[in-house]
Amino acid sequence: MKKIIAANWKMHKTYEEAISYVKEIKGKNIDFEKKDVLIYPPFLYLCEVSRLLEDSNIKVGAQNVYFEKKGAFTGEISPVMIKSCKADYVLIGHSERRHIFKESDELIRKKVISSLEEGLRVMLCVGETLEERESQLTFNVIESQIKLALAGLEDYADKLEIAYEPVWAIGTGKSANPEDASRVHAFIKDTLKELFKKDANVRVLYGGSVNSQNAKDFLSAPNIDGLLVGGASLEPNTFLEIINAF
Ligand code: 13P
């Protein structure tokens, strides 16, 4: 399976910083035969980042979406708008959306469906909190997040990626170890197979304190098909080291 390395900038960078990052990374040597590379900038810069990357192999996605196509939803952004900025991907159910903005599984499912119907690729984030992990609930939480978001969507399997991001590993400098992550990834693939009643071939990315030192270990572990990088993606040369770690 072709690996995918994604940068989630979250709420970082001014317009100038975003543009200069993109210009810098665009000229770098990346083996696109071996990997897909993807950037999730803040909404404000999505159109401009897409335009600048139009003639490159680097893909662009939105960090969030609302499920309605248009209407009186002040401050929200629809899948149609994301498409019109020529972005291909959308990140849905990130732990910061689930926990800080209290997004429910029901809302996440609506976002997934409307984005897929609009032709976007969806990267669904799942992951357990520290408390859930310590209560041995990791697999239950992951299974429920996947099933609630994706039941009945087997026809869209080739438009999906899953990012496994343990909440306790995000932004903490305490990454999962690749063996543990690999076990959860295998479980995610089994869950999808059961749900979709077929081998879904969905790529499963790991995210949570990935850096240029640990990237290779994750990418070498079975069932880890890519990385979703937060903090360490904010500097183009560090992100490039991660991209080229494998
Ligand atoms: P960090 O890489 O900063 O831990 O963030 C991970 C993440 O949430 C990516 O979506």
Coordinates of C-alpha atoms and ligand atoms in Angstrom, one line a residue:
M1 CA 0.0 0.0 0.0
K2 CA 1.3 3.5 -0.9
K3 CA 2.1 5.4 2.3
I4 CA 0.6 8.8 3.0
I5 CA 2.2 11.5 5.1
A6 CA 0.0 14.4 6.1
A7 CA 0.6 17.7 7.8
N8 CA -2.1 19.1 10.1
W9 CA -1.2 22.7 10.8
K10 CA -4.1 23.1 13.2
M11 CA -4.6 26.8 14.1
H12 CA -1.0 27.9 13.2
K13 CA 0.6 30.3 10.8
T14 CA -0.1 33.7 9.4
Y15 CA -0.9 34.1 5.7
E16 CA 2.7 35.0 4.9
E17 CA 4.0 32.0 6.9
A18 CA 1.7 29.6 5.1
I19 CA 2.7 30.9 1.7
S20 CA 6.4 30.8 2.4
Y21 CA 6.1 27.2 3.8
V22 CA 4.3 26.0 0.6
K23 CA 6.8 27.7 -1.7
E24 CA 9.7 26.1 0.2
I25 CA 8.3 22.5 0.3
K26 CA 7.2 22.6 -3.3
G27 CA 10.8 22.7 -4.6
K28 CA 12.0 19.8 -2.5
N29 CA 12.8 16.3 -3.6
I30 CA 10.1 13.8 -2.7
D31 CA 9.5 10.4 -4.1
F32 CA 5.8 10.6 -5.0
E33 CA 5.9 7.0 -6.5
K34 CA 6.4 5.8 -2.9
K35 CA 4.2 8.1 -0.9
D36 CA 1.3 10.6 -1.0
V37 CA 1.9 13.9 0.7
L38 CA -0.9 16.0 2.0
I39 CA -1.2 19.4 3.8
Y40 CA -4.2 20.5 5.9
P41 CA -3.9 24.3 6.2
P42 CA -6.4 26.4 8.1
F43 CA -9.5 27.2 6.1
L44 CA -8.5 30.8 5.4
Y45 CA -5.5 29.7 3.3
L46 CA -7.0 26.6 1.6
C47 CA -7.7 28.2 -1.8
E48 CA -4.3 29.9 -2.0
V49 CA -2.4 26.8 -0.8
S50 CA -4.3 24.6 -3.3
R51 CA -3.6 27.1 -6.1
L52 CA 0.1 27.2 -5.3
L53 CA 0.3 23.4 -5.2
E54 CA -1.8 22.8 -8.3
D55 CA 1.2 22.0 -10.4
S56 CA 2.8 19.7 -7.8
N57 CA 2.0 16.3 -6.4
I58 CA 1.3 17.6 -2.9
K59 CA -2.3 17.3 -2.1
V60 CA -4.4 19.6 0.1
G61 CA -7.3 19.1 2.5
A62 CA -9.5 20.9 5.0
Q63 CA -9.2 20.4 8.8
N64 CA -13.0 20.4 9.3
V65 CA -16.3 20.8 7.4
Y66 CA -20.0 21.3 8.1
F67 CA -22.4 18.8 6.6
E68 CA -24.9 21.2 4.9
K69 CA -24.2 22.2 1.3
K70 CA -25.1 25.9 1.9
G71 CA -27.4 28.1 3.9
A72 CA -27.7 30.2 7.1
F73 CA -24.8 28.6 9.1
T74 CA -22.7 31.6 10.0
G75 CA -19.0 30.7 10.2
E76 CA -19.3 27.2 8.8
I77 CA -17.7 25.8 5.6
S78 CA -19.4 23.2 3.4
P79 CA -18.0 20.3 1.4
V80 CA -19.0 22.2 -1.8
M81 CA -16.8 25.1 -0.8
I82 CA -13.9 22.9 -0.1
K83 CA -14.2 21.2 -3.5
S84 CA -14.4 24.6 -5.1
C85 CA -11.0 25.5 -3.7
K86 CA -9.7 22.3 -5.4
A87 CA -8.9 20.6 -2.1
D88 CA -9.3 16.8 -2.3
Y89 CA -9.4 15.8 1.4
V90 CA -11.1 16.6 4.6
L91 CA -10.2 15.6 8.1
I92 CA -13.2 14.7 10.2
G93 CA -13.5 13.8 13.9
H94 CA -10.1 15.0 15.0
S95 CA -9.8 14.6 18.8
E96 CA -9.6 18.4 19.2
R97 CA -13.0 18.7 17.4
R98 CA -14.4 15.8 19.5
H99 CA -13.1 17.0 22.9
I100 CA -12.8 20.8 22.7
F101 CA -15.8 21.5 20.4
K102 CA -17.8 18.5 21.7
E103 CA -18.6 17.0 18.3
S104 CA -20.7 13.9 18.6
D105 CA -20.4 10.7 16.7
E106 CA -23.7 11.6 15.1
L107 CA -22.4 15.0 13.8
I108 CA -19.2 13.3 12.6
R109 CA -21.2 10.8 10.6
K110 CA -23.2 13.5 8.9
K111 CA -20.0 15.3 8.0
V112 CA -18.5 12.1 6.6
I113 CA -21.6 11.3 4.5
S114 CA -22.0 14.8 3.0
S115 CA -18.2 15.1 2.2
L116 CA -18.1 11.7 0.5
E117 CA -21.3 12.6 -1.5
E118 CA -19.5 15.7 -2.6
G119 CA -16.6 13.6 -3.9
L120 CA -14.0 14.5 -1.2
R121 CA -11.7 11.9 0.4
V122 CA -12.4 11.6 4.1
M123 CA -9.7 11.0 6.7
L124 CA -11.6 10.0 9.8
C125 CA -9.8 10.4 13.1
V126 CA -10.3 7.9 15.9
G127 CA -8.5 7.4 19.2
E128 CA -8.9 6.7 22.9
T129 CA -8.3 9.1 25.9
L130 CA -5.8 8.1 28.6
E131 CA -8.6 7.2 31.0
E132 CA -10.1 4.9 28.4
R133 CA -6.8 3.3 27.7
E134 CA -6.1 2.7 31.4
S135 CA -9.6 1.1 31.7
Q136 CA -8.6 -1.3 28.8
L137 CA -11.3 0.3 26.6
T138 CA -9.1 1.2 23.6
F139 CA -10.6 -1.3 21.3
N140 CA -14.2 -0.7 22.4
V141 CA -13.8 3.1 21.8
I142 CA -12.1 2.7 18.4
E143 CA -14.7 0.1 17.2
S144 CA -17.6 2.3 18.3
Q145 CA -16.1 5.5 16.7
I146 CA -15.6 3.6 13.4
K147 CA -19.0 1.9 13.3
L148 CA -20.9 5.0 14.2
A149 CA -19.2 7.1 11.5
L150 CA -19.0 4.6 8.7
A151 CA -21.7 1.9 8.9
G152 CA -23.3 1.4 5.5
L153 CA -20.6 3.4 3.6
E154 CA -18.8 0.4 2.1
D155 CA -19.3 1.8 -1.4
Y156 CA -17.1 4.7 -0.5
A157 CA -14.3 2.5 0.9
D158 CA -11.8 3.7 -1.7
K159 CA -12.4 7.3 -0.6
L160 CA -11.5 6.7 3.0
E161 CA -8.5 6.9 5.2
I162 CA -8.5 6.4 9.0
A163 CA -6.1 8.2 11.3
Y164 CA -5.5 6.5 14.6
E165 CA -4.6 9.3 17.1
P166 CA -4.5 8.3 20.7
V167 CA -5.6 11.4 22.5
W168 CA -3.0 11.1 25.2
A169 CA -0.2 11.1 22.5
I170 CA -1.4 14.3 20.7
G171 CA 0.9 17.3 21.4
T172 CA 2.4 15.7 24.5
G173 CA 5.7 14.4 23.2
K174 CA 4.6 11.0 24.4
S175 CA 4.0 9.0 21.3
A176 CA 2.5 5.5 21.3
N177 CA 5.1 2.8 20.7
P178 CA 5.0 1.4 17.1
E179 CA 4.1 -2.1 18.3
D180 CA 1.1 -0.9 20.3
A181 CA 0.0 1.4 17.4
S182 CA 0.4 -1.5 15.0
R183 CA -1.9 -3.7 17.0
V184 CA -4.6 -1.0 17.0
H185 CA -4.1 -0.5 13.3
A186 CA -4.7 -4.2 12.7
F187 CA -7.8 -4.0 14.8
I188 CA -9.1 -1.0 12.8
K189 CA -8.6 -3.0 9.6
D190 CA -10.4 -6.0 11.0
T191 CA -13.3 -3.8 12.2
L192 CA -13.6 -2.3 8.7
K193 CA -13.5 -5.7 7.1
E194 CA -16.3 -6.8 9.4
L195 CA -18.3 -3.6 8.9
F196 CA -17.9 -3.5 5.1
K197 CA -18.0 -7.3 4.6
K198 CA -15.0 -7.0 2.4
D199 CA -11.3 -6.2 2.4
A200 CA -11.5 -2.5 2.4
N201 CA -7.9 -1.6 1.7
V202 CA -8.3 1.6 3.7
R203 CA -5.0 3.2 4.7
V204 CA -4.6 3.7 8.4
L205 CA -2.3 6.5 9.6
Y206 CA -0.8 7.0 13.0
G207 CA -0.8 10.4 14.6
G208 CA 0.4 11.7 18.0
S209 CA 3.8 13.2 18.7
V210 CA 5.4 12.0 15.5
N211 CA 8.7 13.5 14.8
S212 CA 11.7 13.1 12.5
Q213 CA 13.3 10.6 15.0
N214 CA 10.4 8.2 15.4
A215 CA 8.8 8.5 11.9
K216 CA 10.8 5.6 10.4
D217 CA 9.9 3.2 13.2
F218 CA 6.2 3.9 12.7
L219 CA 6.4 3.6 9.0
S220 CA 8.2 0.3 9.2
A221 CA 5.7 -1.3 11.5
P222 CA 3.0 -3.6 10.1
N223 CA -0.3 -2.0 9.2
I224 CA 0.9 1.6 9.7
D225 CA 0.2 3.1 6.2
G226 CA 1.1 6.7 7.0
L227 CA 1.5 9.5 9.5
L228 CA -0.6 12.4 10.5
V229 CA 1.7 15.0 11.9
G230 CA 0.9 18.1 14.0
G231 CA 3.6 20.0 15.7
A232 CA 6.5 18.5 13.7
S233 CA 4.9 19.4 10.4
L234 CA 5.0 23.2 11.1
E235 CA 8.5 23.6 9.9
P236 CA 9.0 22.6 6.2
N237 CA 12.4 21.0 6.7
T238 CA 11.3 18.9 9.7
F239 CA 8.2 17.8 7.8
L240 CA 10.4 16.9 4.8
E241 CA 12.6 14.8 7.1
I242 CA 9.5 12.9 8.2
I243 CA 8.3 12.5 4.6
N244 CA 11.7 11.1 3.6
A245 CA 12.1 8.9 6.6
F246 CA 10.9 5.9 4.6
Ligands
13P1 P1 1.1 16.3 17.3 O1 1.9 15.7 16.2 O2 1.4 17.7 17.5 O3 1.1 15.4 18.5 O4 -0.4 16.3 16.8 C1 -1.0 15.2 16.2 C2 -2.3 15.5 15.6 O5 -3.2 15.8 16.3 C3 -2.3 15.5 14.1 O6 -3.6 15.6 13.7

